[in-house]
Short mmCIF file of C-alpha atoms in Angstrom, two decimals:
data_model
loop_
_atom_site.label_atom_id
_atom_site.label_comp_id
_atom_site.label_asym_id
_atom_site.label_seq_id
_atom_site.Cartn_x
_atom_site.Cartn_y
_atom_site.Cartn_z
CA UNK E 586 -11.88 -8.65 -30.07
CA UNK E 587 -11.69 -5.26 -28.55
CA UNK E 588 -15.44 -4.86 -28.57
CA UNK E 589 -16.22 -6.95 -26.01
CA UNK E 590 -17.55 -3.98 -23.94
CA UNK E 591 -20.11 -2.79 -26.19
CA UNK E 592 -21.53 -6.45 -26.82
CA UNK E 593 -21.84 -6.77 -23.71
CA UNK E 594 -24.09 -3.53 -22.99
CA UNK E 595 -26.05 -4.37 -26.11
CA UNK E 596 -26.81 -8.03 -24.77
CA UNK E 597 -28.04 -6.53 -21.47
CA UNK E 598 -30.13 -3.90 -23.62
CA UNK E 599 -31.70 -6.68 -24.95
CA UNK E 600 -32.33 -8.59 -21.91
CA UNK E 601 -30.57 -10.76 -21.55
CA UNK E 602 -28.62 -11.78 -18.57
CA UNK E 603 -24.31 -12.12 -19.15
CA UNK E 604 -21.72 -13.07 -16.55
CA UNK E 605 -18.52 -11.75 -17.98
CA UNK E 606 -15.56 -14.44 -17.22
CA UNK E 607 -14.25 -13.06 -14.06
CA UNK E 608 -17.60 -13.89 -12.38
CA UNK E 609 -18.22 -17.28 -14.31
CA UNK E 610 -14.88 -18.47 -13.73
CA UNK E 611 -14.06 -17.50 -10.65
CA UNK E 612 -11.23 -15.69 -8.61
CA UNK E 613 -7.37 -15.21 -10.09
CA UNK E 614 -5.45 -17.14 -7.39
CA UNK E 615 -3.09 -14.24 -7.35
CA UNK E 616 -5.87 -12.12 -6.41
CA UNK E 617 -6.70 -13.96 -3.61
CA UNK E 618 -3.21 -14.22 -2.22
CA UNK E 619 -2.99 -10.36 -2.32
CA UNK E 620 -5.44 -9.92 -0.62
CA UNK E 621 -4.80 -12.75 1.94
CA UNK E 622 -1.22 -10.91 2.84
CA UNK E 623 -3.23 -7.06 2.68
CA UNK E 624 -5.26 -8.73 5.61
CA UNK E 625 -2.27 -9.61 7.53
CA UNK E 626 -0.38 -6.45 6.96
CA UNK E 627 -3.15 -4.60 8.00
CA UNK E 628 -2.84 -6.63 11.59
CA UNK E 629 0.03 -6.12 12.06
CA UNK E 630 -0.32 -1.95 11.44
CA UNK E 631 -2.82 -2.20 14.24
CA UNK E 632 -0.45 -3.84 16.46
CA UNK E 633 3.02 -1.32 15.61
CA UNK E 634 0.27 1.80 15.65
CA UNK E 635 -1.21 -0.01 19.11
CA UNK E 636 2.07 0.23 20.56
CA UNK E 637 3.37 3.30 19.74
CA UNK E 638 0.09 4.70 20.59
CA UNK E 639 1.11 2.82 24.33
CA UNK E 640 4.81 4.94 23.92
CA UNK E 641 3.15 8.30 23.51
CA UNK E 642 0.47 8.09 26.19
CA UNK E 643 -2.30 7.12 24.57
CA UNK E 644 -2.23 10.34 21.70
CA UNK E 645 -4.04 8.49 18.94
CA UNK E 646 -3.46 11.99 16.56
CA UNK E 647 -0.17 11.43 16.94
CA UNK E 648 0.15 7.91 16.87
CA UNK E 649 -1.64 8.08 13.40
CA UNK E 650 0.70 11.54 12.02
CA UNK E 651 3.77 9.60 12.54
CA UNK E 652 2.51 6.24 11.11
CA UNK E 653 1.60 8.31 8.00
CA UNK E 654 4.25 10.54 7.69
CA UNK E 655 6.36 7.47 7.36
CA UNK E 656 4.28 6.10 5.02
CA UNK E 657 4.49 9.00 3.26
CA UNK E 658 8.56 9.47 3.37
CA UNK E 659 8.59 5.49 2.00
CA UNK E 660 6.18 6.73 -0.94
CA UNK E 661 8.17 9.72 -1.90
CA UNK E 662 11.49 7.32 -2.21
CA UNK E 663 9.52 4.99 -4.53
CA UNK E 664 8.09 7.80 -6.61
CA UNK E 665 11.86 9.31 -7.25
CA UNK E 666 13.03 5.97 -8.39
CA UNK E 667 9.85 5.11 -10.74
CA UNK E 668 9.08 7.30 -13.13
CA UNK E 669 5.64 5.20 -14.93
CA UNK E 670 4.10 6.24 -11.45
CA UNK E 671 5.23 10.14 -11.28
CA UNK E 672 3.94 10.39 -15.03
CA UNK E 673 0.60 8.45 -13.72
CA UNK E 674 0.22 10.85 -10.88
CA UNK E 675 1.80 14.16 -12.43
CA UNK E 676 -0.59 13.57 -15.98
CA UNK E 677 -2.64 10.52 -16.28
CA UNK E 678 -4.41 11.73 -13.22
CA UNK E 679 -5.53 15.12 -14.25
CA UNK E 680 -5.97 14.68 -17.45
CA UNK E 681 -8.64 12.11 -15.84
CA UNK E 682 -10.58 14.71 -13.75
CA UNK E 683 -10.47 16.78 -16.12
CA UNK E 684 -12.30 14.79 -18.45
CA UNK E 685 -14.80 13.41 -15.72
CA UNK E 686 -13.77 10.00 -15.46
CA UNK E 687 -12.76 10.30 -11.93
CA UNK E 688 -14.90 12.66 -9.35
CA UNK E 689 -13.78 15.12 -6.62
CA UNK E 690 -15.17 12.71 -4.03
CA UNK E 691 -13.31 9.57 -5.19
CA UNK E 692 -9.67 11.73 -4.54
CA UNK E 693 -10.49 11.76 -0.57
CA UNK E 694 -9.35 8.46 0.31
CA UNK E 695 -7.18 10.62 2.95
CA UNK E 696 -9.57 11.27 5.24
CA UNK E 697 -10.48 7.64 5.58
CA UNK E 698 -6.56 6.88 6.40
CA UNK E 699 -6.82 9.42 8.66
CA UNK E 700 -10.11 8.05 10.73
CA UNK E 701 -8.79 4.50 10.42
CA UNK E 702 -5.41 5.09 11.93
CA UNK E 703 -6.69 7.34 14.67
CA UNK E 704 -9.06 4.30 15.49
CA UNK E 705 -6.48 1.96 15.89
CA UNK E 706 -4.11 4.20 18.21
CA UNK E 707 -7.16 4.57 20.64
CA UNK E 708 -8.91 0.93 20.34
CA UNK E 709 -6.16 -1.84 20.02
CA UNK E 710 -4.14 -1.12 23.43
CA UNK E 711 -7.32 -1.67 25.19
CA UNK E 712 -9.00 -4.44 22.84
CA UNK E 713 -6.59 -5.83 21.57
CA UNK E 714 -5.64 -6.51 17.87
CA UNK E 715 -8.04 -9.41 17.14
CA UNK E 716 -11.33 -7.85 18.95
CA UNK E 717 -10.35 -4.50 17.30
CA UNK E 718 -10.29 -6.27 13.93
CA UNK E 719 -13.85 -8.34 14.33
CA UNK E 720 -15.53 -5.27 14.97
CA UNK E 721 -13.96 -3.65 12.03
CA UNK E 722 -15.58 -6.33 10.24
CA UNK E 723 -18.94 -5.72 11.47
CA UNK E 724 -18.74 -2.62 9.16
CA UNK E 725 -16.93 -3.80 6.05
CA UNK E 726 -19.71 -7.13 5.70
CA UNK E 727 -22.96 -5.00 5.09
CA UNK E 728 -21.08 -2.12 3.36
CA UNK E 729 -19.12 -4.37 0.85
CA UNK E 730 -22.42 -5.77 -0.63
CA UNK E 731 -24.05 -2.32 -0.95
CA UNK E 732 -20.76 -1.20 -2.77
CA UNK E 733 -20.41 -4.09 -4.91
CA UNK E 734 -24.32 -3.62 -5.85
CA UNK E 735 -24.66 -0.26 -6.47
CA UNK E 736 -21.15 -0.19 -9.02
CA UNK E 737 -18.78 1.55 -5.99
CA UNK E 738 -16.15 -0.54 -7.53
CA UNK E 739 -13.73 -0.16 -10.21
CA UNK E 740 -14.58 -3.99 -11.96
CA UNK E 741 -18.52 -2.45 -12.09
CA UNK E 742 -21.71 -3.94 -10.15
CA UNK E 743 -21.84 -7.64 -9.00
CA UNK E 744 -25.00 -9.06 -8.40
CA UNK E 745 -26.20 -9.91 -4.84
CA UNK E 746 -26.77 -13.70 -4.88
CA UNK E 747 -26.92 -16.25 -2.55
CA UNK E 748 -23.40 -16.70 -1.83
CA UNK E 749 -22.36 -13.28 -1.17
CA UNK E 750 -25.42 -12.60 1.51
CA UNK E 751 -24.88 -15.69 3.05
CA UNK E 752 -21.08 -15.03 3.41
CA UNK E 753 -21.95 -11.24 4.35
CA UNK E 754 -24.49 -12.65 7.23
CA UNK E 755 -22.09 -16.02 8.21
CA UNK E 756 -19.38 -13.44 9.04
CA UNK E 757 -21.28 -11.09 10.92
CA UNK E 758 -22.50 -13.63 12.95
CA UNK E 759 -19.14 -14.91 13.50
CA UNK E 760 -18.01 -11.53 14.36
CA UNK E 761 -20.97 -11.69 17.25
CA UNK E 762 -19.39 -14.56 18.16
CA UNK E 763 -15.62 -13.50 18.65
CA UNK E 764 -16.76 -10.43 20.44
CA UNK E 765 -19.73 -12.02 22.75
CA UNK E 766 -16.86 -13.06 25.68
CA UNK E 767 -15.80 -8.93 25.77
CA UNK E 768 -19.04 -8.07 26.19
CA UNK E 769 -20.14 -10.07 29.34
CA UNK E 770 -16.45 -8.74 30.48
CA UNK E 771 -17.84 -5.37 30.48
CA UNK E 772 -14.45 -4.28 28.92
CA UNK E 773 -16.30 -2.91 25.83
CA UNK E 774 -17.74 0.80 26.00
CA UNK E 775 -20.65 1.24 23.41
CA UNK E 776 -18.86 4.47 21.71
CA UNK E 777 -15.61 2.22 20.86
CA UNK E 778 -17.63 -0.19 19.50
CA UNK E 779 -19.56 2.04 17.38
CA UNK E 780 -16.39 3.98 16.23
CA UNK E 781 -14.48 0.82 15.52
CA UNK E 782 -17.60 -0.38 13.30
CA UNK E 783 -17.62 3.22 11.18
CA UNK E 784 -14.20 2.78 11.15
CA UNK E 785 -14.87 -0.51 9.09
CA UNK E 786 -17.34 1.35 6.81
CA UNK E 787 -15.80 4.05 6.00
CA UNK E 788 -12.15 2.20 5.16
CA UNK E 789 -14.59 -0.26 2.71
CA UNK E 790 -15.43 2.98 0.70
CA UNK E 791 -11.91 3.94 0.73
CA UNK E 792 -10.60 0.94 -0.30
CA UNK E 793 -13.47 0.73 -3.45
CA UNK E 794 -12.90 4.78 -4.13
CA UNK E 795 -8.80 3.47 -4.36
CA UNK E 796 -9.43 0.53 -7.04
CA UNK E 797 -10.94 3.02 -9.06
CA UNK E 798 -8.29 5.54 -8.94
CA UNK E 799 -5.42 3.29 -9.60
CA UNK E 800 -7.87 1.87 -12.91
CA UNK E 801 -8.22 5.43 -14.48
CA UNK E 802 -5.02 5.93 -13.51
CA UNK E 803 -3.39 2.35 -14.41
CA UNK E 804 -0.99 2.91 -11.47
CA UNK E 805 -1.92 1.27 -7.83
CA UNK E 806 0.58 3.78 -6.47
CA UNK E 807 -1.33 6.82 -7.11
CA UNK E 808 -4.15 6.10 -5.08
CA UNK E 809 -1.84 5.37 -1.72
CA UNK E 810 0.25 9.03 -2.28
CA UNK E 811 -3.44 10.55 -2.61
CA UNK E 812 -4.32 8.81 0.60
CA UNK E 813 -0.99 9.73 2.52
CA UNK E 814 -0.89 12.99 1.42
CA UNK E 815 -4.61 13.93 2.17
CA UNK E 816 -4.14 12.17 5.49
CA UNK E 817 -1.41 13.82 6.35
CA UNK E 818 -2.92 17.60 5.96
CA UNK E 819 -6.09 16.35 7.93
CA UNK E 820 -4.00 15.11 10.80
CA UNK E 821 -1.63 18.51 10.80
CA UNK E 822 -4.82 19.97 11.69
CA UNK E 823 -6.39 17.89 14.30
CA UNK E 824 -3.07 17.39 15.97
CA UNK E 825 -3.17 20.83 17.94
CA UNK E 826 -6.93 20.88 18.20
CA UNK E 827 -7.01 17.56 20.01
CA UNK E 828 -4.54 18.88 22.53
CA UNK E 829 -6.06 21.96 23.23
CA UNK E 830 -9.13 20.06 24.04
CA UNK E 831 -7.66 17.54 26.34
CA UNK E 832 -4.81 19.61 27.80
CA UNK E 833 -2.14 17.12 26.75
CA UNK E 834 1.49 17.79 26.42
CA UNK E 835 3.24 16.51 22.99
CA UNK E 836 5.24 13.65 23.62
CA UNK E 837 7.76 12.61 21.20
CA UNK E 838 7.97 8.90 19.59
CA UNK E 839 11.25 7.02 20.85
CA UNK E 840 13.74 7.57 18.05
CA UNK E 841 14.04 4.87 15.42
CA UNK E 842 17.29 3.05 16.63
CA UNK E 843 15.81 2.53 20.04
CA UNK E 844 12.77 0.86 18.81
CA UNK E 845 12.54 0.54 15.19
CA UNK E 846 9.67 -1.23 15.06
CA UNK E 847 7.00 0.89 16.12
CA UNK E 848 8.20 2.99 12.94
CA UNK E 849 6.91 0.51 10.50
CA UNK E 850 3.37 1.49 10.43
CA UNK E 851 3.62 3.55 7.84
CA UNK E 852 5.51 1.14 5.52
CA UNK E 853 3.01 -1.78 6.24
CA UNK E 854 -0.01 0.83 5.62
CA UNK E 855 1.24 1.40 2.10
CA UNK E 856 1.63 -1.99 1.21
CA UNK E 857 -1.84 -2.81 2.39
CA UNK E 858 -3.29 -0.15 0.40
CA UNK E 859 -1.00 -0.55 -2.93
CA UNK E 860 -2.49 -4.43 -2.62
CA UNK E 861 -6.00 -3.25 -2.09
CA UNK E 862 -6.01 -1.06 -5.03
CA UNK E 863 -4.21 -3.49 -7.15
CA UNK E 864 -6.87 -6.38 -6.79
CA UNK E 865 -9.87 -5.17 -5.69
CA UNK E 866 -10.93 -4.99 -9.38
CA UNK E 867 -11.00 -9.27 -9.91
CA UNK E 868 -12.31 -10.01 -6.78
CA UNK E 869 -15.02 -6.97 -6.34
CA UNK E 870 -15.30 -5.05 -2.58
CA UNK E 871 -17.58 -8.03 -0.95
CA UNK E 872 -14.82 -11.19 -1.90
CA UNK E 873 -12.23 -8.82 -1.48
CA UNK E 874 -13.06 -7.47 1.84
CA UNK E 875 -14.05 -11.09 2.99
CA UNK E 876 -10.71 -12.81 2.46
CA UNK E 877 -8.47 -9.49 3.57
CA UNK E 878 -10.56 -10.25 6.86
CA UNK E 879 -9.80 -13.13 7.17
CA UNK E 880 -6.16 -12.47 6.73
CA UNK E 881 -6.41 -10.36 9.46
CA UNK E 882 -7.92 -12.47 11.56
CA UNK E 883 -5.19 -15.17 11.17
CA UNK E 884 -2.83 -12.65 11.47
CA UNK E 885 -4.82 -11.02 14.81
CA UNK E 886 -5.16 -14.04 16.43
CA UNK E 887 -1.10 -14.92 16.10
CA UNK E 888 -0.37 -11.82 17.21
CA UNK E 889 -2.23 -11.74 20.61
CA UNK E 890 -1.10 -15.26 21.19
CA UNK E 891 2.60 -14.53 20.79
CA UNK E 892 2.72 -10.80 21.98
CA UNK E 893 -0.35 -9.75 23.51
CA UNK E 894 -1.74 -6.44 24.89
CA UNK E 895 -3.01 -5.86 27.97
CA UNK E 896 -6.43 -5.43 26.60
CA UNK E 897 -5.81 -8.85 24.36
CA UNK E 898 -7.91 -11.95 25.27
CA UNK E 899 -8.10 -14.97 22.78
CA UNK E 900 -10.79 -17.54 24.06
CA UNK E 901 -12.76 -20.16 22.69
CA UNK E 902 -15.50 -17.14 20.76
CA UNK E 903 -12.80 -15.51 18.99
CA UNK E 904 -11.14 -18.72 17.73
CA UNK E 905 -14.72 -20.16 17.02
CA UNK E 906 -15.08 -16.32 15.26
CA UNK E 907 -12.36 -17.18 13.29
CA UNK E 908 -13.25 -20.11 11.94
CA UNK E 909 -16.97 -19.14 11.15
CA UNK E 910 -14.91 -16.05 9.15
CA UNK E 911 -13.52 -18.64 7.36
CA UNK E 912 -16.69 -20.62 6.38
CA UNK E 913 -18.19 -17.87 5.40
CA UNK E 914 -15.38 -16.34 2.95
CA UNK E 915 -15.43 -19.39 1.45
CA UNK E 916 -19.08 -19.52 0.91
CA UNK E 917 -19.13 -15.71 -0.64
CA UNK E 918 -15.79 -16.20 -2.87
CA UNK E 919 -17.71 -18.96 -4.84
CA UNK E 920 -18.20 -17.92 -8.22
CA UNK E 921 -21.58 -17.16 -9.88
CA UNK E 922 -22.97 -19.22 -12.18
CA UNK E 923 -26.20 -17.74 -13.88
CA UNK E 924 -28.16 -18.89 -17.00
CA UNK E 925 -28.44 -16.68 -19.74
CA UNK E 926 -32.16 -16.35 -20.42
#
């Protein structure tokens, strides 16, 4: 007891080839469930951020400052009231870089928030939530393996195997499939597509860089204030130099007792990402990133059945896309079972 780190380095010196327990016996049900509800939070972000991106004309930059800022203003309330996170943030977390356990480049998370949220503001009023989400997908699949392979992750490296490259494929496939009516439509430019794909990407490394953070610093909550607060400096800055370049006037949101909804952005953007970093470590980025989708899909689909957009169309390939999502989660959450040698 309390060694089993080093025994199991030594057994892999030797050659031999160990599962720890979290792979052999498969996924914490908790786990799971967190990261089911992360998925569905995150759909419904995309629809408040899609609407008040609708309120101010389209200004994705500002769409995405005031989504964080709230975010932010939530975060600051929680920190005042808890003080285990304010030490984790104020002195587990330097005294972390300073020793080299985390790196300068796993503190940016921000600039993925940033990207993400902008994304949203411009894509879902014309896509619609559960398009925008299946091509989001199309960039977490592929990315998630890599991640999980090369160690990106805060529970270490996880094999490629069968499972998880079938799952990875059966989803992007089913993401072909959701998307395949849009695209005979004509209602899908080639640069939305490819930023709503990055988009995917780049929020995959965010959410791996996060798990990390909130392991070194045992808090999930100092990951998301990192995020927010980055985020919020990078979209300061691109706020003015997006309307020089276009021209635009600043329009302000409706106030908050008018339509308090589209002010809950921020909120549901910090509980997506305090879930992500909390179990992203038992379930790895691939399993992780497989059932959040397909949270999102559920959630996606409900959405633009009960409230669409004006972009929003549900046929038979997204529902069909849903349920392949589903197969194929399935098929990559199954745990590994390998023979030692």
């Amino acid at each position: 007891p309390g060694h089993e780190g080093d025994f199991l380095e030594a057994a892999a010196t030797e050659g031999y080839a160990v599962t720890p327990i979290s792979e052999s016996t498969g996924h914490a049900p908790l786990a799971l469930l967190g990261a089911v509800v992360a998925g569905v939070l995150a759909a419904l972000q995309g629809r408040v951020n899609g609407g008040l991106a609708q309120e101010l004309d389209g200004d994705a930059v500002m769409t995405a400052a005031v989504s964080t800022s709230m975010g932010l203003l939530v975060l600051l309330v929680v920190l005042a009231l808890r003080e285990p996170a304010r030490h984790a943030l104020l002195h587990r977390l330097p005294e972390q870089v300073r020793a080299g356990r985390l790196r300068w480049w796993q503190l940016i998370g921000g600039f993925a928030s940033a990207f993400f949220v902008v994304t949203q503001g411009a894509s879902i009023p014309a896509l619609g939530v559960a398009v925008f989400t299946v091509l989001v997908v199309a960039g977490t699949t592929g990315s998630s393996l890599v991640f999980d392979a090369i160690g990106l992750t805060p529970g270490g490296r996880r094999p490629i195997t069968t499972p998880r490259v079938v799952g990875a494929i059966g989803t992007t496939l089913a993401v072909v499939v959701a998307v395949s009516g849009r695209f005979s439509a004509g209602s899908l430019a080639l640069a939305a597509v490819i930023v709503t794909i990055t988009a995917g990407v780049i929020s995959t490394f965010q959410m791996a860089i996060n798990g990390m953070v909130a392991e070194a610093t045992d808090d999930g909550l100092v990951p998301v204030v990192l995020n927010l607060a980055l985020g919020i400096l990078v979209l300061l800055v691109a706020l003015p130099i997006a309307h020089a370049i276009t021209g635009a006037g600043y329009l302000a949101p409706p106030p908050p007792w008018e339509q308090p909804l589209l002010w809950l952005g921020g909120p549901l953007g910090v509980g997506f990402l305090l879930l992500s970093a909390i179990v992203i470590r038992p379930l790895g980025v691939l399993v992780y990133s497989l059932v959040t989708i397909g949270g999102q899909l559920a959630g996606a689909v409900a959405l633009d059945l009960v409230a669409p957009t004006s972009g929003a169309v549900v046929g038979w390939q997204v529902i069909l896309g849903v349920l392949l999502t589903a197969a194929a989660v399935t098929i990559a959450a199954l745990p590994s079972r390998r023979r030692a040698d």
